[in-house]
XYZ file of C-alpha atoms in Angstrom:
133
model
C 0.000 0.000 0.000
C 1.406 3.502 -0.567
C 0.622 6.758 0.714
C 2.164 10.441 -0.283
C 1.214 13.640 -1.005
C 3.004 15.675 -4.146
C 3.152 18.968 -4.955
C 3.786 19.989 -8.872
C 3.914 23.611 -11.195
C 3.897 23.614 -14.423
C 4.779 26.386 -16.698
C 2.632 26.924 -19.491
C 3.379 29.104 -22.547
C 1.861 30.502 -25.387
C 4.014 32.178 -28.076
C 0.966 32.934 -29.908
C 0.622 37.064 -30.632
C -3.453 36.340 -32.351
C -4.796 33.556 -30.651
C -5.360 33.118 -26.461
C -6.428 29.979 -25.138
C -9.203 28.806 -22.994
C -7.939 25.449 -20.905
C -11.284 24.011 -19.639
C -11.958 20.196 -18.287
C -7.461 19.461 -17.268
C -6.917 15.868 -15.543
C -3.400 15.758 -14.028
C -2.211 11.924 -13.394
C 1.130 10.367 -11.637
C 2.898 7.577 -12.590
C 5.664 5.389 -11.212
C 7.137 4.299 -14.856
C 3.294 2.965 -16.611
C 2.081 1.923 -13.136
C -0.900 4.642 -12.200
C -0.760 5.906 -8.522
C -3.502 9.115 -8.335
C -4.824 11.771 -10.308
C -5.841 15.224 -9.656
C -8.175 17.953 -11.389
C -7.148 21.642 -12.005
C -8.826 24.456 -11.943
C -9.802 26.003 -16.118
C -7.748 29.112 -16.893
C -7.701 31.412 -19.855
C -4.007 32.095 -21.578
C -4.075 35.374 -23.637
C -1.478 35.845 -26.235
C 2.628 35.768 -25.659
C 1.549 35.015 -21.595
C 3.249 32.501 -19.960
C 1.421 31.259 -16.682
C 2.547 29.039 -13.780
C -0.356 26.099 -12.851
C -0.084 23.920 -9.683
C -1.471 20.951 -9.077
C -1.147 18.655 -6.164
C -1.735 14.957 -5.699
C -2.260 12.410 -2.480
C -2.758 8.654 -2.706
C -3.414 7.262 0.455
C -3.355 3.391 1.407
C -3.604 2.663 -2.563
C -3.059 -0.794 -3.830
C 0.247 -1.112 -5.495
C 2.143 -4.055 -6.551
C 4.933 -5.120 -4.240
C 7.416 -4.643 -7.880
C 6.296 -1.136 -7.829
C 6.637 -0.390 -3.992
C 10.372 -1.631 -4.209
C 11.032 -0.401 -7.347
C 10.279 2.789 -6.022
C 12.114 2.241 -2.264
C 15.094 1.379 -4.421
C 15.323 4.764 -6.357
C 14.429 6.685 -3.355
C 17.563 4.828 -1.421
C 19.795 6.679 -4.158
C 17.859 9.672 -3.362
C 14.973 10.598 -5.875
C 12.479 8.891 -6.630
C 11.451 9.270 -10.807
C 7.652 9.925 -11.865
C 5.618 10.460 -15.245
C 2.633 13.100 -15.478
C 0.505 13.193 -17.707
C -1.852 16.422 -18.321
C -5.252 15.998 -20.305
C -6.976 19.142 -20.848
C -9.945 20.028 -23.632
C -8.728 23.207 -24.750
C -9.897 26.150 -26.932
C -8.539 28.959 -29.174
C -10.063 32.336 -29.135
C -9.403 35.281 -31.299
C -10.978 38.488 -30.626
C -14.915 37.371 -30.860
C -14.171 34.090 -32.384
C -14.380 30.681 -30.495
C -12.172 27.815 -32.392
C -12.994 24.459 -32.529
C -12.016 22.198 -28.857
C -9.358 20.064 -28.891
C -7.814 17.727 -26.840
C -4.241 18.707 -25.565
C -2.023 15.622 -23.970
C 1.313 16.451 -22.294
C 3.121 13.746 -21.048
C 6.237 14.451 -19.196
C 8.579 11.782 -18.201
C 11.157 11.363 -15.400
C 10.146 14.040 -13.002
C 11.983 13.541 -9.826
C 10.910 13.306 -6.441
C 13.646 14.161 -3.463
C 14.189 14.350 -0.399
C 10.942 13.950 1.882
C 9.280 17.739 1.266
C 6.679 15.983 -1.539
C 8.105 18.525 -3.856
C 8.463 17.480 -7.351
C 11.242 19.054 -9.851
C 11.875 18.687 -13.184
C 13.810 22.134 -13.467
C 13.759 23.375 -17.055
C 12.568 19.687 -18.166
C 10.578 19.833 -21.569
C 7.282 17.836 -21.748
C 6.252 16.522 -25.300
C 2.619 17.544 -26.063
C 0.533 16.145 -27.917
């Protein structure tokens, strides 16, 4: 069984100088490598053009079934002092300009190998790049 509580911020950019965006319905998951552990909703924003925003989202599993692989998979990385996840972000999105509403769309992020130290439930991936979908 695990329990934890994360912390994460992403940074979210649009380089766009026409179009903002509206982020509506966003599902935030955790995984240890493909193994789910929790999931998390955030809040819908709008993005106007060139803006760059900061979005947190935070996480807690608590006494979850996980397999015993994935329990000492994870007590071995955390013995060499981080402990890797993946997030993926799911979020039905929409471009505005001016008056006009764009069709929705469905933007996927996935970003891989996000690390977890120390015990503070903080998790880093400093400049890391997430591929998007």
């Amino acid at each position: 069984r695990v329990n934890g509580t994360w912390n994460a911020q992403f940074q979210v950019s649009n380089p766009n100088k026409k179009l903002s965006i509206y982020y509506g319905d966003i599902v935030s998951s955790v995984f240890h490598k493909d193994d789910f552990l929790t999931e998390t909703r955030i809040g819908p924003f709008v993005q106007g053009t060139r803006e760059v925003n900061s979005v947190e989202a935070s996480y807690s599993v608590v006494d979850s079934f996980v397999e015993g692989k994935v329990v000492d998979a994870m007590n071995g990385e955390k013995s060499r002092g981080e402990i890797k996840f993946n997030i993926k972000v799911v979020a039905d999105v929409a471009f505005r300009y001016g008056g006009w509403r764009g069709r929705r769309r469905i933007l996927r992020v996935w970003c891989d190998d996000v690390a977890l130290t120390g015990s503070s439930g903080k998790m880093t991936g400093g400049s890391k790049k997430c591929s998007v979908d």
